[in-house]
Amino acid sequence: TTAAASTDFAWNDPQIRSRTLWGAAPPKYAYTTAKVTGVMIHNTAGTNSYTAEQVPQILRDIQAYHQNVRGWNDIAYNILVDKYGRAWEGRGGGVNKAIQGGHAWGVTNERVFGLSFMGNFDTAAPSSTMLDTAARVIAWKFRIHGVDPNSQTWGSGGQDGGSTVLNAISGHRDENATACPGQYVYAKFASIRAAVTTHLVTSYPPSPPVTPPSPPTPVAPPALTGLEGYDPGNLITDTAFYNSSTLSL
């Protein structure tokens, strides 16, 4: 993984555009650090007819709705992906960190990060570039936090009494009674899971183990001809040194 090089990007590989680039408002209060045991995929359910230049305004509108109408701390999703295949930093605090989102119900927000496709994917299919970007971002996050894309995690069960058991790659509808993330994104989950598994090998492989340095080769001490530091020809014997007649007690 490579850290971002400019304020335009929150991360360089995968390339994730920063909150600064879309003009995000500050959060209402400090973020909470939680954990990442999976991802929950959403769609924003807005228009599919936006231009690339309109994306920052759409993000500001989503944030304003979440903060001012729903009363949440910040935009709910951690990452958003637009139809042009560009990933955007949603909720702040560090895209490489386990920042608690607001995209799910209860404890689920503390256990999975939220990724949202920008648009309505109950009426349209996501583009291949969208799907690839999402898979790369998920793989990168899973590598950082040690998540197996084919494993399971758990959540709150949702406000509608959904399953508490979630696949590591799940959709909003798996927990709540909702169409989100849309039928056409949900139908791609098997291929998303496969792509994430591949990216974990090809794009974000595990770091090689660190080999400890070899111990230094021991050096044999030089051979001594007498006692170290003494001239054997000038040694005083114990008898001479402790001659009782020379001691003054």
Tab-separated table of C-alpha atoms in Angstrom:
chain	number	residue	atom	x	y	z
A	1	THR	CA	0.000	0.000	0.000
A	2	THR	CA	1.146	3.549	-0.796
A	3	ALA	CA	0.243	6.678	1.136
A	4	ALA	CA	-1.406	9.613	-0.622
A	5	ALA	CA	0.889	12.148	-2.244
A	6	SER	CA	-1.423	15.192	-2.414
A	7	THR	CA	-4.598	16.640	-0.937
A	8	ASP	CA	-6.495	15.504	-4.041
A	9	PHE	CA	-6.299	11.907	-2.880
A	10	ALA	CA	-6.942	10.263	0.449
A	11	TRP	CA	-5.008	7.253	-0.876
A	12	ASN	CA	-3.026	6.540	-4.044
A	13	ASP	CA	-3.371	2.785	-4.532
A	14	PRO	CA	-6.217	2.207	-4.817
A	15	GLN	CA	-6.849	5.773	-5.873
A	16	ILE	CA	-9.414	7.323	-3.531
A	17	ARG	CA	-10.307	10.974	-3.970
A	18	SER	CA	-10.290	13.040	-0.803
A	19	ARG	CA	-12.998	14.867	1.096
A	20	THR	CA	-11.144	18.085	0.301
A	21	LEU	CA	-11.678	17.464	-3.410
A	22	TRP	CA	-15.468	17.304	-3.039
A	23	GLY	CA	-15.702	20.063	-0.438
A	24	ALA	CA	-16.936	18.042	2.541
A	25	ALA	CA	-18.253	19.805	5.631
A	26	PRO	CA	-16.634	18.835	8.943
A	27	PRO	CA	-18.235	16.141	11.097
A	28	LYS	CA	-20.457	17.205	13.984
A	29	TYR	CA	-18.255	15.431	16.519
A	30	ALA	CA	-15.203	13.179	16.721
A	31	TYR	CA	-15.181	9.930	14.780
A	32	THR	CA	-15.276	6.566	16.545
A	33	THR	CA	-12.668	3.935	15.763
A	34	ALA	CA	-14.224	0.464	15.542
A	35	LYS	CA	-13.199	-2.594	13.505
A	36	VAL	CA	-13.500	-3.977	9.980
A	37	THR	CA	-14.745	-7.567	9.695
A	38	GLY	CA	-16.479	-7.088	6.342
A	39	VAL	CA	-18.128	-4.599	3.999
A	40	MET	CA	-21.788	-3.724	3.506
A	41	ILE	CA	-22.578	-2.546	-0.032
A	42	HIS	CA	-25.226	0.109	-0.738
A	43	ASN	CA	-26.475	2.328	-3.524
A	44	THR	CA	-27.311	5.978	-3.037
A	45	ALA	CA	-30.593	5.478	-4.985
A	46	GLY	CA	-30.171	8.846	-6.694
A	47	THR	CA	-29.955	9.736	-10.364
A	48	ASN	CA	-27.884	7.714	-12.823
A	49	SER	CA	-27.673	10.621	-15.271
A	50	TYR	CA	-24.979	12.712	-13.619
A	51	THR	CA	-21.808	14.022	-15.237
A	52	ALA	CA	-18.329	13.587	-13.806
A	53	GLU	CA	-18.271	17.279	-12.880
A	54	GLN	CA	-21.512	16.953	-10.882
A	55	VAL	CA	-20.198	14.272	-8.519
A	56	PRO	CA	-18.725	16.632	-5.868
A	57	GLN	CA	-22.062	18.445	-5.570
A	58	ILE	CA	-23.940	15.147	-5.306
A	59	LEU	CA	-21.631	14.123	-2.474
A	60	ARG	CA	-22.218	17.431	-0.686
A	61	ASP	CA	-25.970	16.973	-1.084
A	62	ILE	CA	-25.824	13.453	0.386
A	63	GLN	CA	-23.751	14.701	3.304
A	64	ALA	CA	-26.102	17.608	3.953
A	65	TYR	CA	-29.086	15.236	3.993
A	66	HIS	CA	-27.383	12.834	6.384
A	67	GLN	CA	-26.221	15.575	8.744
A	68	ASN	CA	-29.080	18.068	8.629
A	69	VAL	CA	-32.141	15.890	7.976
A	70	ARG	CA	-31.167	12.547	9.480
A	71	GLY	CA	-29.122	14.182	12.245
A	72	TRP	CA	-26.067	11.984	11.736
A	73	ASN	CA	-22.465	12.885	12.461
A	74	ASP	CA	-21.328	12.876	8.829
A	75	ILE	CA	-22.028	11.253	5.491
A	76	ALA	CA	-22.916	7.663	6.345
A	77	TYR	CA	-20.705	5.749	3.892
A	78	ASN	CA	-16.966	5.299	4.287
A	79	ILE	CA	-16.330	5.033	0.532
A	80	LEU	CA	-18.459	5.893	-2.503
A	81	VAL	CA	-17.870	4.835	-6.108
A	82	ASP	CA	-19.276	6.865	-9.022
A	83	LYS	CA	-20.328	5.493	-12.404
A	84	TYR	CA	-17.012	6.605	-13.915
A	85	GLY	CA	-15.175	4.174	-11.660
A	86	ARG	CA	-13.784	6.804	-9.303
A	87	ALA	CA	-13.648	6.061	-5.587
A	88	TRP	CA	-14.324	8.898	-3.116
A	89	GLU	CA	-13.586	9.249	0.576
A	90	GLY	CA	-16.910	9.530	2.363
A	91	ARG	CA	-16.767	9.643	6.141
A	92	GLY	CA	-13.414	11.022	7.268
A	93	GLY	CA	-10.937	9.866	9.857
A	94	GLY	CA	-8.629	7.992	7.482
A	95	VAL	CA	-9.655	5.632	4.683
A	96	ASN	CA	-7.112	3.066	5.876
A	97	LYS	CA	-8.519	3.066	9.402
A	98	ALA	CA	-11.539	1.317	10.932
A	99	ILE	CA	-13.770	4.390	11.247
A	100	GLN	CA	-17.327	3.630	12.329
A	101	GLY	CA	-19.852	4.561	9.654
A	102	GLY	CA	-23.572	5.304	9.837
A	103	HIS	CA	-24.761	3.229	6.897
A	104	ALA	CA	-26.286	0.259	8.758
A	105	TRP	CA	-28.197	-0.532	11.936
A	106	GLY	CA	-26.673	-0.540	15.407
A	107	VAL	CA	-23.606	-2.651	16.036
A	108	THR	CA	-23.227	-3.449	12.327
A	109	ASN	CA	-21.745	0.037	11.875
A	110	GLU	CA	-19.025	-0.932	14.345
A	111	ARG	CA	-18.084	-4.117	12.471
A	112	VAL	CA	-18.275	-3.487	8.707
A	113	PHE	CA	-17.342	-0.531	6.552
A	114	GLY	CA	-19.864	0.953	4.167
A	115	LEU	CA	-19.277	1.236	0.411
A	116	SER	CA	-21.960	2.815	-1.755
A	117	PHE	CA	-22.419	2.794	-5.520
A	118	MET	CA	-23.596	6.230	-6.644
A	119	GLY	CA	-26.892	5.831	-8.468
A	120	ASN	CA	-30.007	3.678	-8.512
A	121	PHE	CA	-29.090	0.094	-9.321
A	122	ASP	CA	-32.576	-1.270	-9.018
A	123	THR	CA	-33.166	0.324	-12.431
A	124	ALA	CA	-29.737	0.190	-14.092
A	125	ALA	CA	-26.713	-2.092	-14.137
A	126	PRO	CA	-23.373	-0.917	-12.706
A	127	SER	CA	-20.549	-0.398	-15.181
A	128	SER	CA	-17.613	-2.807	-15.282
A	129	THR	CA	-15.235	-0.038	-14.213
A	130	MET	CA	-17.458	0.662	-11.201
A	131	LEU	CA	-17.400	-2.969	-10.190
A	132	ASP	CA	-13.628	-3.260	-10.618
A	133	THR	CA	-12.957	-0.135	-8.541
A	134	ALA	CA	-15.233	-1.403	-5.777
A	135	ALA	CA	-13.501	-4.796	-5.785
A	136	ARG	CA	-10.051	-3.177	-5.593
A	137	VAL	CA	-11.055	-0.921	-2.697
A	138	ILE	CA	-12.640	-3.812	-0.804
A	139	ALA	CA	-9.574	-6.009	-1.362
A	140	TRP	CA	-7.258	-3.248	-0.137
A	141	LYS	CA	-9.352	-2.697	2.998
A	142	PHE	CA	-9.573	-6.434	3.637
A	143	ARG	CA	-5.791	-6.784	3.317
A	144	ILE	CA	-5.227	-4.005	5.881
A	145	HIS	CA	-7.706	-5.456	8.368
A	146	GLY	CA	-7.126	-9.156	7.746
A	147	VAL	CA	-10.553	-10.089	6.349
A	148	ASP	CA	-11.226	-13.187	4.233
A	149	PRO	CA	-13.725	-12.212	1.500
A	150	ASN	CA	-15.250	-15.692	1.629
A	151	SER	CA	-15.800	-15.676	5.391
A	152	GLN	CA	-18.753	-14.577	7.510
A	153	THR	CA	-19.214	-11.997	10.241
A	154	TRP	CA	-22.180	-10.808	12.282
A	155	GLY	CA	-24.174	-7.652	12.827
A	156	SER	CA	-27.221	-6.317	14.619
A	157	GLY	CA	-29.856	-8.116	12.592
A	158	GLY	CA	-31.260	-4.764	11.519
A	159	GLN	CA	-34.335	-2.854	12.570
A	160	ASP	CA	-36.557	-5.238	10.593
A	161	GLY	CA	-35.368	-8.443	12.232
A	162	GLY	CA	-32.991	-9.547	9.499
A	163	SER	CA	-30.167	-12.046	9.837
A	164	THR	CA	-27.431	-11.369	12.354
A	165	VAL	CA	-25.114	-13.552	10.237
A	166	LEU	CA	-23.568	-11.637	7.347
A	167	ASN	CA	-21.188	-12.631	4.607
A	168	ALA	CA	-17.958	-10.647	4.711
A	169	ILE	CA	-19.259	-9.024	1.502
A	170	SER	CA	-22.920	-8.311	2.204
A	171	GLY	CA	-25.622	-5.966	0.975
A	172	HIS	CA	-27.876	-3.632	2.928
A	173	ARG	CA	-30.849	-5.863	2.063
A	174	ASP	CA	-29.209	-8.761	3.902
A	175	GLU	CA	-29.897	-6.973	7.177
A	176	ASN	CA	-32.849	-4.662	6.511
A	177	ALA	CA	-36.052	-4.765	4.485
A	178	THR	CA	-34.759	-2.645	1.606
A	179	ALA	CA	-33.992	-2.967	-2.105
A	180	CYS	CA	-30.519	-1.520	-1.453
A	181	PRO	CA	-28.000	-1.956	-3.072
A	182	GLY	CA	-30.329	-2.584	-5.996
A	183	GLN	CA	-31.045	-5.835	-7.822
A	184	TYR	CA	-28.377	-5.297	-10.474
A	185	VAL	CA	-25.556	-4.719	-7.997
A	186	TYR	CA	-26.765	-7.527	-5.735
A	187	ALA	CA	-26.722	-9.923	-8.693
A	188	LYS	CA	-23.000	-9.184	-9.091
A	189	PHE	CA	-22.011	-10.220	-5.565
A	190	ALA	CA	-20.505	-13.560	-6.611
A	191	SER	CA	-18.314	-11.860	-9.211
A	192	ILE	CA	-17.402	-9.060	-6.762
A	193	ARG	CA	-16.343	-11.673	-4.211
A	194	ALA	CA	-14.262	-13.488	-6.827
A	195	ALA	CA	-12.634	-10.243	-7.980
A	196	VAL	CA	-11.770	-9.272	-4.399
A	197	THR	CA	-10.204	-12.705	-3.872
A	198	THR	CA	-8.110	-12.224	-7.025
A	199	HIS	CA	-7.012	-8.685	-6.100
A	200	LEU	CA	-5.849	-9.945	-2.712
A	201	VAL	CA	-3.365	-12.127	-4.598
A	202	THR	CA	-2.432	-9.937	-7.576
A	203	SER	CA	-2.913	-6.314	-6.456
A	204	TYR	CA	-2.551	-6.416	-2.667
A	205	PRO	CA	-0.596	-9.553	-1.755
A	206	PRO	CA	0.467	-10.102	1.821
A	207	SER	CA	3.743	-8.553	2.826
A	208	PRO	CA	6.629	-11.050	2.705
A	209	PRO	CA	7.762	-12.261	6.124
A	210	VAL	CA	10.607	-10.317	7.612
A	211	THR	CA	13.741	-12.461	7.805
A	212	PRO	CA	15.720	-11.718	10.954
A	213	PRO	CA	19.366	-10.827	10.380
A	214	SER	CA	21.862	-13.664	10.708
A	215	PRO	CA	23.785	-13.700	13.970
A	216	PRO	CA	27.371	-12.476	13.668
A	217	THR	CA	30.008	-15.113	13.045
A	218	PRO	CA	31.897	-15.697	16.281
A	219	VAL	CA	35.550	-14.626	16.178
A	220	ALA	CA	38.058	-16.911	17.895
A	221	PRO	CA	40.099	-15.077	20.567
A	222	PRO	CA	43.832	-14.815	19.955
A	223	ALA	CA	46.024	-17.447	21.560
A	224	LEU	CA	47.548	-16.282	24.859
A	225	THR	CA	51.146	-16.935	25.837
A	226	GLY	CA	50.561	-15.954	29.463
A	227	LEU	CA	47.967	-14.280	31.651
A	228	GLU	CA	46.205	-11.457	29.792
A	229	GLY	CA	47.620	-8.107	30.944
A	230	TYR	CA	50.538	-9.574	32.844
A	231	ASP	CA	54.118	-10.295	31.957
A	232	PRO	CA	54.632	-13.843	33.124
A	233	GLY	CA	58.235	-12.990	33.923
A	234	ASN	CA	57.214	-10.432	36.567
A	235	LEU	CA	54.525	-12.304	38.512
A	236	ILE	CA	54.752	-12.103	42.311
A	237	THR	CA	53.969	-15.365	44.003
A	238	ASP	CA	51.284	-15.542	46.675
A	239	THR	CA	53.909	-16.665	49.204
A	240	ALA	CA	56.080	-13.623	48.598
A	241	PHE	CA	53.183	-11.165	48.580
A	242	TYR	CA	51.567	-12.442	51.747
A	243	ASN	CA	54.759	-13.089	53.716
A	244	SER	CA	53.553	-12.770	57.304
A	245	SER	CA	56.750	-11.057	58.372
A	246	THR	CA	56.027	-8.098	56.106
A	247	LEU	CA	52.401	-7.544	57.171
A	248	SER	CA	51.553	-4.845	59.656
A	249	LEU	CA	48.243	-5.659	61.335
